[in-house]
Amino acid sequence: MNMDQLKRQAAARALEEVRDGMQLGLGTGSTAKHFVELLGERVRAGLKIIGVPTSEATRDDAMRCGVPLTTLDEIDHLDITVDGADEIDPALNLIKGGGGALLREKIVAAASDRMIVIADDTKWVPTLGRFPLPVEVIPFGLGATRRAIEKAFAECGVSGQMAVRKTKDGHVFVTDGGHWIVDAQLGRIVDPPGLAKALSTIPGVVEHGLFIGLASSAVLAGGEGIRVIERREPKGD
Ligand SMILES: O=C[C@H](O)[C@H](O)[C@H](O)COP(=O)(O)O
């Protein structure tokens, strides 16, 4: 089974949790796209749900698949968000933002009763950090923000090269919110909750890709089948 088939299997397993009448957060990326497509099939067969997309790309996919959409201004909570991840550790801490959607993804996940992470099992790691950590920043004063980020890294026992994300054609990548992303090659993040807190205090940092205490479960698809890992502590701890 190839990677794409594994991603679709994980998406199909998460879909089993969806019930009539639910309000759903719709993640971004190649794995979440499978979920949106499968959800669209169920909607066309009569399932009544409504979704909040976490990016313009997901909005386009959902509309194409016939998934009805709303916003967090029109509804007061979400039942489940289903989203992919770049890395997942045994405490269900995540690195997200490889596709640049981390800010909306975090807002939507935080507004959800449950977040189900779907992935192929190569995303499962003992320690976060092999995948570059995305940090979404305001372009104004970027030099000062970078220095503050470096200081936060040092205080949290990590270091590594940082680079402003570029598109394939060499232009600066701009997020749906109009911000830039700095990707940090940290290798091994020893204290993800500590680093998350430190980054959140920096004025020029809009958001970062560490998702701490947000995932309720992870559905991992691999060559030997599907593994569902449930979070033990309540959401937010
Ligand atoms: O910004 C993008 C998101 O955080 C994605 O969910 C993450 O990068 C995983 O994407 P994929 O399922 O394509 O590996």
PDB file of N, CA, C and O in Angstrom, residues 1 13-14 39 69-70 133-134 136 142-144 146-147 161 173 196 202 213 215 218 230:
ATOM      1  N   MET A   1       0.848  -1.208   0.000  1.00  0.00           N
ATOM      2  CA  MET A   1       0.000   0.000   0.000  1.00  0.00           C
ATOM      3  C   MET A   1       0.878   1.251   0.000  1.00  0.00           C
ATOM      4  O   MET A   1       1.838   1.312   0.777  1.00  0.00           O
ATOM      5  N   ARG A  13     -10.964   6.016   8.734  1.00  0.00           N
ATOM      6  CA  ARG A  13     -11.187   5.601  10.126  1.00  0.00           C
ATOM      7  C   ARG A  13     -11.733   6.776  10.944  1.00  0.00           C
ATOM      8  O   ARG A  13     -12.634   6.598  11.775  1.00  0.00           O
ATOM      9  N   ALA A  14     -11.206   7.968  10.720  1.00  0.00           N
ATOM     10  CA  ALA A  14     -11.700   9.146  11.456  1.00  0.00           C
ATOM     11  C   ALA A  14     -13.153   9.444  11.087  1.00  0.00           C
ATOM     12  O   ALA A  14     -13.944   9.866  11.931  1.00  0.00           O
ATOM     13  N   LEU A  39     -15.733  12.719   3.280  1.00  0.00           N
ATOM     14  CA  LEU A  39     -16.871  13.368   3.932  1.00  0.00           C
ATOM     15  C   LEU A  39     -17.881  13.835   2.874  1.00  0.00           C
ATOM     16  O   LEU A  39     -19.090  13.686   3.045  1.00  0.00           O
ATOM     17  N   LEU A  69     -20.455  24.674   4.460  1.00  0.00           N
ATOM     18  CA  LEU A  69     -19.470  25.370   5.285  1.00  0.00           C
ATOM     19  C   LEU A  69     -20.083  26.482   6.110  1.00  0.00           C
ATOM     20  O   LEU A  69     -21.095  27.060   5.744  1.00  0.00           O
ATOM     21  N   THR A  70     -19.429  26.780   7.231  1.00  0.00           N
ATOM     22  CA  THR A  70     -19.812  27.905   8.058  1.00  0.00           C
ATOM     23  C   THR A  70     -18.536  28.523   8.627  1.00  0.00           C
ATOM     24  O   THR A  70     -17.438  28.195   8.176  1.00  0.00           O
ATOM     25  N   LEU A 133      10.427  23.255  12.556  1.00  0.00           N
ATOM     26  CA  LEU A 133       9.298  23.864  13.269  1.00  0.00           C
ATOM     27  C   LEU A 133       8.882  25.164  12.581  1.00  0.00           C
ATOM     28  O   LEU A 133       9.670  26.109  12.504  1.00  0.00           O
ATOM     29  N   PRO A 134       7.637  25.248  12.084  1.00  0.00           N
ATOM     30  CA  PRO A 134       7.178  26.488  11.461  1.00  0.00           C
ATOM     31  C   PRO A 134       6.774  27.514  12.529  1.00  0.00           C
ATOM     32  O   PRO A 134       6.070  27.182  13.478  1.00  0.00           O
ATOM     33  N   GLU A 136       5.033  31.270  12.556  1.00  0.00           N
ATOM     34  CA  GLU A 136       4.388  32.283  11.705  1.00  0.00           C
ATOM     35  C   GLU A 136       4.675  33.656  12.295  1.00  0.00           C
ATOM     36  O   GLU A 136       4.427  33.893  13.486  1.00  0.00           O
ATOM     37  N   LEU A 142      11.235  41.855  11.431  1.00  0.00           N
ATOM     38  CA  LEU A 142      11.571  40.429  11.446  1.00  0.00           C
ATOM     39  C   LEU A 142      12.926  40.144  12.102  1.00  0.00           C
ATOM     40  O   LEU A 142      13.095  39.136  12.787  1.00  0.00           O
ATOM     41  N   GLY A 143      13.888  41.078  11.925  1.00  0.00           N
ATOM     42  CA  GLY A 143      15.224  40.870  12.526  1.00  0.00           C
ATOM     43  C   GLY A 143      15.098  40.732  14.037  1.00  0.00           C
ATOM     44  O   GLY A 143      15.674  39.823  14.655  1.00  0.00           O
ATOM     45  N   ALA A 144      14.328  41.636  14.646  1.00  0.00           N
ATOM     46  CA  ALA A 144      14.148  41.605  16.111  1.00  0.00           C
ATOM     47  C   ALA A 144      13.411  40.326  16.510  1.00  0.00           C
ATOM     48  O   ALA A 144      13.755  39.684  17.510  1.00  0.00           O
ATOM     49  N   ARG A 146      13.390  37.461  14.951  1.00  0.00           N
ATOM     50  CA  ARG A 146      14.289  36.305  14.813  1.00  0.00           C
ATOM     51  C   ARG A 146      15.239  36.201  15.999  1.00  0.00           C
ATOM     52  O   ARG A 146      15.492  35.115  16.506  1.00  0.00           O
ATOM     53  N   ARG A 147      15.755  37.380  16.436  1.00  0.00           N
ATOM     54  CA  ARG A 147      16.666  37.347  17.596  1.00  0.00           C
ATOM     55  C   ARG A 147      15.927  36.867  18.848  1.00  0.00           C
ATOM     56  O   ARG A 147      16.454  36.077  19.627  1.00  0.00           O
ATOM     57  N   GLN A 161      19.261  26.181  12.473  1.00  0.00           N
ATOM     58  CA  GLN A 161      19.132  27.193  11.425  1.00  0.00           C
ATOM     59  C   GLN A 161      17.680  27.577  11.218  1.00  0.00           C
ATOM     60  O   GLN A 161      16.794  26.722  11.292  1.00  0.00           O
ATOM     61  N   PHE A 173       6.848  32.848   0.928  1.00  0.00           N
ATOM     62  CA  PHE A 173       5.543  32.203   1.125  1.00  0.00           C
ATOM     63  C   PHE A 173       4.711  33.099   2.054  1.00  0.00           C
ATOM     64  O   PHE A 173       5.180  33.497   3.116  1.00  0.00           O
ATOM     65  N   ALA A 196       6.816  25.958  23.422  1.00  0.00           N
ATOM     66  CA  ALA A 196       5.559  26.546  22.932  1.00  0.00           C
ATOM     67  C   ALA A 196       5.232  27.811  23.719  1.00  0.00           C
ATOM     68  O   ALA A 196       4.892  28.855  23.142  1.00  0.00           O
ATOM     69  N   ILE A 202       6.512  36.073  22.333  1.00  0.00           N
ATOM     70  CA  ILE A 202       7.273  36.990  21.465  1.00  0.00           C
ATOM     71  C   ILE A 202       6.300  37.819  20.617  1.00  0.00           C
ATOM     72  O   ILE A 202       5.480  37.242  19.877  1.00  0.00           O
ATOM     73  N   GLY A 213      -1.361  19.618  23.828  1.00  0.00           N
ATOM     74  CA  GLY A 213      -2.610  19.379  24.560  1.00  0.00           C
ATOM     75  C   GLY A 213      -3.864  19.569  23.728  1.00  0.00           C
ATOM     76  O   GLY A 213      -4.957  19.708  24.284  1.00  0.00           O
ATOM     77  N   ALA A 215      -4.580  17.599  20.630  1.00  0.00           N
ATOM     78  CA  ALA A 215      -5.034  16.355  19.985  1.00  0.00           C
ATOM     79  C   ALA A 215      -5.663  15.419  21.015  1.00  0.00           C
ATOM     80  O   ALA A 215      -5.086  15.173  22.071  1.00  0.00           O
ATOM     81  N   ALA A 218      -4.950  10.057  17.882  1.00  0.00           N
ATOM     82  CA  ALA A 218      -4.232  10.003  16.601  1.00  0.00           C
ATOM     83  C   ALA A 218      -4.580   8.680  15.924  1.00  0.00           C
ATOM     84  O   ALA A 218      -4.579   7.627  16.572  1.00  0.00           O
ATOM     85  N   GLU A 230      -5.152   7.101  21.987  1.00  0.00           N
ATOM     86  CA  GLU A 230      -6.018   8.059  22.685  1.00  0.00           C
ATOM     87  C   GLU A 230      -5.180   8.842  23.686  1.00  0.00           C
ATOM     88  O   GLU A 230      -4.308   8.280  24.345  1.00  0.00           O
TER      89      GLU A 230
END
